[in-house]
Short mmCIF file of C-alpha atoms in Angstrom, two decimals:
data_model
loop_
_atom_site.label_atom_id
_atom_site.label_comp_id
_atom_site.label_asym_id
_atom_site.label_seq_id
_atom_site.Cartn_x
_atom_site.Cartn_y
_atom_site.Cartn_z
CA UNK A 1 7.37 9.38 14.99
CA UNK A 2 7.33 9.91 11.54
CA UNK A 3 5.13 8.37 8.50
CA UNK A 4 5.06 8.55 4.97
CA UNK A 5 1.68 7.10 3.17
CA UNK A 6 1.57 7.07 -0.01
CA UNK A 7 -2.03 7.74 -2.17
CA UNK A 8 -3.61 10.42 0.07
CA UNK A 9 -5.90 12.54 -1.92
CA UNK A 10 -9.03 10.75 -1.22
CA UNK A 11 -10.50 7.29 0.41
CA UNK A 12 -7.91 5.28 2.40
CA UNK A 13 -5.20 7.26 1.99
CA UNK A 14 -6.16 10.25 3.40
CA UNK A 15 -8.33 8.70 5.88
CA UNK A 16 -4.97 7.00 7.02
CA UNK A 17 -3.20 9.98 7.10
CA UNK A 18 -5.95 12.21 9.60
CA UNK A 19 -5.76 8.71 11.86
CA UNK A 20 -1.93 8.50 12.09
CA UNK A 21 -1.83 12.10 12.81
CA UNK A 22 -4.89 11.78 15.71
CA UNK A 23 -2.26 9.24 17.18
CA UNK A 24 0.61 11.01 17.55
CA UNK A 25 2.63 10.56 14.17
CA UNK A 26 3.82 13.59 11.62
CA UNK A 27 2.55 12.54 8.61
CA UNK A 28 3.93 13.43 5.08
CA UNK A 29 1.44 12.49 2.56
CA UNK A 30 1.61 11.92 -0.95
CA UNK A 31 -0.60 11.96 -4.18
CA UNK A 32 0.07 11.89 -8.01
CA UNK A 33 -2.35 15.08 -8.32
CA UNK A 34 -0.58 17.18 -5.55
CA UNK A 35 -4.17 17.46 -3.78
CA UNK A 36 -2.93 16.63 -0.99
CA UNK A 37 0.45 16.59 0.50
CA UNK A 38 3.47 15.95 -1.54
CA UNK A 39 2.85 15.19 -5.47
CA UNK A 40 4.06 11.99 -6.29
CA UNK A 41 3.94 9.66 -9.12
CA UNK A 42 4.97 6.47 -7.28
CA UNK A 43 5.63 5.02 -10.78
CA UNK A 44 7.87 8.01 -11.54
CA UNK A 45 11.86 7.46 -11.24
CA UNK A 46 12.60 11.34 -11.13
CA UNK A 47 9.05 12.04 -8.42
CA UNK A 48 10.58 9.33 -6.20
CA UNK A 49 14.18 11.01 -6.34
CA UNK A 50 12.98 14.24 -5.96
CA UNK A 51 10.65 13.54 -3.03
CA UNK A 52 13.45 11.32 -1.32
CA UNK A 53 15.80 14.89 -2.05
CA UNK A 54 12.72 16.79 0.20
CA UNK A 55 13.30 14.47 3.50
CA UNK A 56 16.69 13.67 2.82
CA UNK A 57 17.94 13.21 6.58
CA UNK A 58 14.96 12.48 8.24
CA UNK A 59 13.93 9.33 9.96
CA UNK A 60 10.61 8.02 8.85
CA UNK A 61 9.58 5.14 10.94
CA UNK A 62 6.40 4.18 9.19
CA UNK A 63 6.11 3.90 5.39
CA UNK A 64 3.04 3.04 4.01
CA UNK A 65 2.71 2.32 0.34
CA UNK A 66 -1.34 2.59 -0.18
CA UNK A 67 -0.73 4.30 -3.59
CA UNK A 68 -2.76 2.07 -6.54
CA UNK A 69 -5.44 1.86 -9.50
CA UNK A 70 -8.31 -0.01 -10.32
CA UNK A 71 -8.36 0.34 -13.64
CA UNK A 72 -10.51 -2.77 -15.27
CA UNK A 73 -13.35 -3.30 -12.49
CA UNK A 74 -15.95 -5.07 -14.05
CA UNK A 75 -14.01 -4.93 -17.54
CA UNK A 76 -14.27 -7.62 -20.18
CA UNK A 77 -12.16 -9.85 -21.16
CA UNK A 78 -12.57 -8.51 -24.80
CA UNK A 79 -11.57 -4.68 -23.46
CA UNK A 80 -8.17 -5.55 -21.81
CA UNK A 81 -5.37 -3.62 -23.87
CA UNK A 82 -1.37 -3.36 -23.19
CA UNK A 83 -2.46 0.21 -21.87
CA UNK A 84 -4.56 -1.07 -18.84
CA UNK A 85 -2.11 -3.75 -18.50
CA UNK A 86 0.42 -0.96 -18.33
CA UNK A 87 -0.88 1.47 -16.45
CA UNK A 88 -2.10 -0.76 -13.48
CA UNK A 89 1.32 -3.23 -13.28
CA UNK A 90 3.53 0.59 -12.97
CA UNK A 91 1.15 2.20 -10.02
CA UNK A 92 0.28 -0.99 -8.25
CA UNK A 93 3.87 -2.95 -8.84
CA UNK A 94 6.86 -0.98 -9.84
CA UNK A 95 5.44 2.06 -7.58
CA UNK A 96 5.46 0.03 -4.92
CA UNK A 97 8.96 -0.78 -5.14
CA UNK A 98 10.29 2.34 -6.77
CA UNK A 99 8.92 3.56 -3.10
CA UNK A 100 10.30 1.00 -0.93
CA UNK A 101 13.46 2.07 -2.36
CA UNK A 102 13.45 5.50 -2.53
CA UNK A 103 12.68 5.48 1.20
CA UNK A 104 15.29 3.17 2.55
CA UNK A 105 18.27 5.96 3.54
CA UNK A 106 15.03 7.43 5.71
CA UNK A 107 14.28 3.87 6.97
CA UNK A 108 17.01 3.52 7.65
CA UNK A 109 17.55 6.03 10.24
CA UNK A 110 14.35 5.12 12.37
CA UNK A 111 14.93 2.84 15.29
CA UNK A 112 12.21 0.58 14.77
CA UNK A 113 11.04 1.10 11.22
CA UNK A 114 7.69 -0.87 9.30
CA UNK A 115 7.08 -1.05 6.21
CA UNK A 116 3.07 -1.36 5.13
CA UNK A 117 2.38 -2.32 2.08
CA UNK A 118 -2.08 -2.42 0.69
CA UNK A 119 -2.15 -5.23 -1.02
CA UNK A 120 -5.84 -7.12 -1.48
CA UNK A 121 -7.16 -10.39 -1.09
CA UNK A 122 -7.48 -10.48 -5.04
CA UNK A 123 -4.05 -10.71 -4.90
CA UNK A 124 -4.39 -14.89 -3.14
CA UNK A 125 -3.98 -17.67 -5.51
CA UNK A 126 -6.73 -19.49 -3.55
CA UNK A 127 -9.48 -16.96 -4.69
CA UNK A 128 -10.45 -17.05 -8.49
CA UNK A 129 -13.66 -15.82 -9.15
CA UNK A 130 -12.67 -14.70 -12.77
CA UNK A 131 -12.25 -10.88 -13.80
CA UNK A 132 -10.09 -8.24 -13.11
CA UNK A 133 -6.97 -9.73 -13.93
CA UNK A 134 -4.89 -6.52 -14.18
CA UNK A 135 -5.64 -5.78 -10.99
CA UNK A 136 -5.24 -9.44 -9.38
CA UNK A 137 -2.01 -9.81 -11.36
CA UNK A 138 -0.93 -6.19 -9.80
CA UNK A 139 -1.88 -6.95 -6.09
CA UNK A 140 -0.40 -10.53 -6.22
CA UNK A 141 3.01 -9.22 -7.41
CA UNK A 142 2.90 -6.48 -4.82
CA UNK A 143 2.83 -9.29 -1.86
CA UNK A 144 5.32 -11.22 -3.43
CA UNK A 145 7.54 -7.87 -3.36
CA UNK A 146 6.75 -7.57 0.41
CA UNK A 147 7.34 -11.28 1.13
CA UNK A 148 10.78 -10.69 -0.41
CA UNK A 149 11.50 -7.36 0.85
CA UNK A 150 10.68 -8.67 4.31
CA UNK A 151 13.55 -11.69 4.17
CA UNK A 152 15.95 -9.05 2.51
CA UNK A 153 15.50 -6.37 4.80
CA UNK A 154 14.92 -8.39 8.23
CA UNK A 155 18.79 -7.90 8.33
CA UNK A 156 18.95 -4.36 8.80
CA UNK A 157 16.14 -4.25 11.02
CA UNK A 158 13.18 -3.16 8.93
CA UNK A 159 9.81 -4.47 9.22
CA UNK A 160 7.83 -5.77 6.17
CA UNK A 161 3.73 -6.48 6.48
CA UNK A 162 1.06 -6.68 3.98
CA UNK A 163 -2.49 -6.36 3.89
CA UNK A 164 -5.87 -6.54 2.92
CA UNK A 165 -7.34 -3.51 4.13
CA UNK A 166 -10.74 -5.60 3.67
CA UNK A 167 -13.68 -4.71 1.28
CA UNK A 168 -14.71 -0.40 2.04
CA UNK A 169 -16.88 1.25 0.91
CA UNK A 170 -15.09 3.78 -1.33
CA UNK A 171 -15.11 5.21 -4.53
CA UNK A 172 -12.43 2.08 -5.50
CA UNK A 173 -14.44 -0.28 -3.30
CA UNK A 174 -18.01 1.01 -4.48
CA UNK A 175 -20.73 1.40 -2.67
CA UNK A 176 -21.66 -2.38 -1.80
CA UNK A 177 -18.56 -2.53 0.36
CA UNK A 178 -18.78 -4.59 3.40
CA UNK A 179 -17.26 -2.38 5.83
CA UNK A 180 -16.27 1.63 6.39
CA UNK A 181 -13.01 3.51 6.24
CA UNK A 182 -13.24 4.16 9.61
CA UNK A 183 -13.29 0.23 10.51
CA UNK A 184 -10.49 -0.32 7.95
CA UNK A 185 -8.14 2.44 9.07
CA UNK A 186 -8.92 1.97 12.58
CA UNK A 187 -7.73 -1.91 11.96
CA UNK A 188 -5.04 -1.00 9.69
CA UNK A 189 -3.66 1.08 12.08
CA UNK A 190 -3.76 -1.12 14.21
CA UNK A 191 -1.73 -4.04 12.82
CA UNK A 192 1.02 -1.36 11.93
CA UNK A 193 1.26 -1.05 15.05
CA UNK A 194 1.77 -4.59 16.06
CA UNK A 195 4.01 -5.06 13.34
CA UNK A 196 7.58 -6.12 13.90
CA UNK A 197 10.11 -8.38 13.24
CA UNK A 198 8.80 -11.49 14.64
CA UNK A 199 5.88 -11.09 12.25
CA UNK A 200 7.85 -9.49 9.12
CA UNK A 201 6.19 -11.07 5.82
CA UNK A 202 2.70 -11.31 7.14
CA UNK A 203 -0.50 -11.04 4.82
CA UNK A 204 -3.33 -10.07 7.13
CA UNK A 205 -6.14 -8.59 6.89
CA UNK A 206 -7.46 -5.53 8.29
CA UNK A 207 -9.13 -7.15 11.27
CA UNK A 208 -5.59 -9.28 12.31
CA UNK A 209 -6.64 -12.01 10.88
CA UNK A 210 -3.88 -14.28 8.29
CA UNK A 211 -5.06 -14.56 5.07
CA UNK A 212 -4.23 -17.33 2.80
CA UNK A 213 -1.45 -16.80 -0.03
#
């Protein structure tokens, strides 16, 4: 078994890659900084052709697109330029799909192949608390990408979920997180696991619970 994550030089992401290799899966991991694994700009046309030229031919049966930025935490709304807007809607959006797509031919080829794709629960229209719209805006369009994805791609076999990996306690997440990387990733895993075409389009969260839209 084979999975690509996406994201992997430090919190989730790499803590998702040691766990999917402790279970059995080759792992090729990817970060914008080439720390660890292969360097990828997920928001970058010619990284994402380049990286689908390395693993041409080869099945990948997990994809996991974890890859984002939290740009305007606790930002005002005085302090929001095009910039953040920019920066955060082509990592957390358009990477996400530029990845989805670049990976397909390897999809593809799996037998039973899942897509996972990090959303948050910032990204439900039932929570506004006010703030960090860039980032809201960014996680909401990235479940409306997997909703669609998951109708579109049904057809060929390919599994669409997306999560909330819940509140951790990382350097995105800060310190007041409510619970480790350990208990996310070990959740996570979990529901990638349990993932399939009965439940393609799903928004849970990292505990298997559904979350609202």
């Amino acid at each position: 078994m084979h999975a690509v994550v996406t994201g992997t030089s430090r919190g989730l992401g790499k803590a998702l890659v040691e766990r999917l290799r402790a279970t059995g899966y080759e792992v090729t991991g990817t970060s914008r900084d080439h720390s660890s694994g292969v360097k990828l700009d997920v928001s970058d046309p010619g990284q994402q052709a380049r990286f689908a030229a390395q693993i041409k031919g080869r099945p990948v049966d997990l994809l996991v697109c974890n890859a984002g930025v939290y740009i305007d935490k606790a930002m005002r709304l005085e302090d929001y330029t095009a910039e953040v807007w920019g920066k955060t809607l082509a990592a957390n959006v358009t990477g996400v799909f530029l990845t989805v797509q670049a990976m397909l031919p390897n999809l593809r080829l799996a037998k039973a192949p899942r897509i996972a794709i990090l959303s948050s629960q910032m990204a439900s229209q039932v929570r506004a608390p006010g703030g960090s719209y860039a980032y809201r805006a960014s996680k909401a369009a990235a479940l409306n990408i997997g909703r669609n994805l998951a109708t579109d791609l049904q057809p060929e076999g390919i599994a669409v979920g997306i999560y909330h990996p819940g509140w951790v306690r990382t350097d995105m997440g800060g310190e007041e997180g409510e619970i480790s990387v350990e208990e996310s990733v070990s959740g996570l895993i979990n529901e990638f696991e349990v993932l399939s075409l009965e439940t393609t389009g799903c928004f849970h969260t990292w505990d298997g619970r559904i979350h609202p839209y």
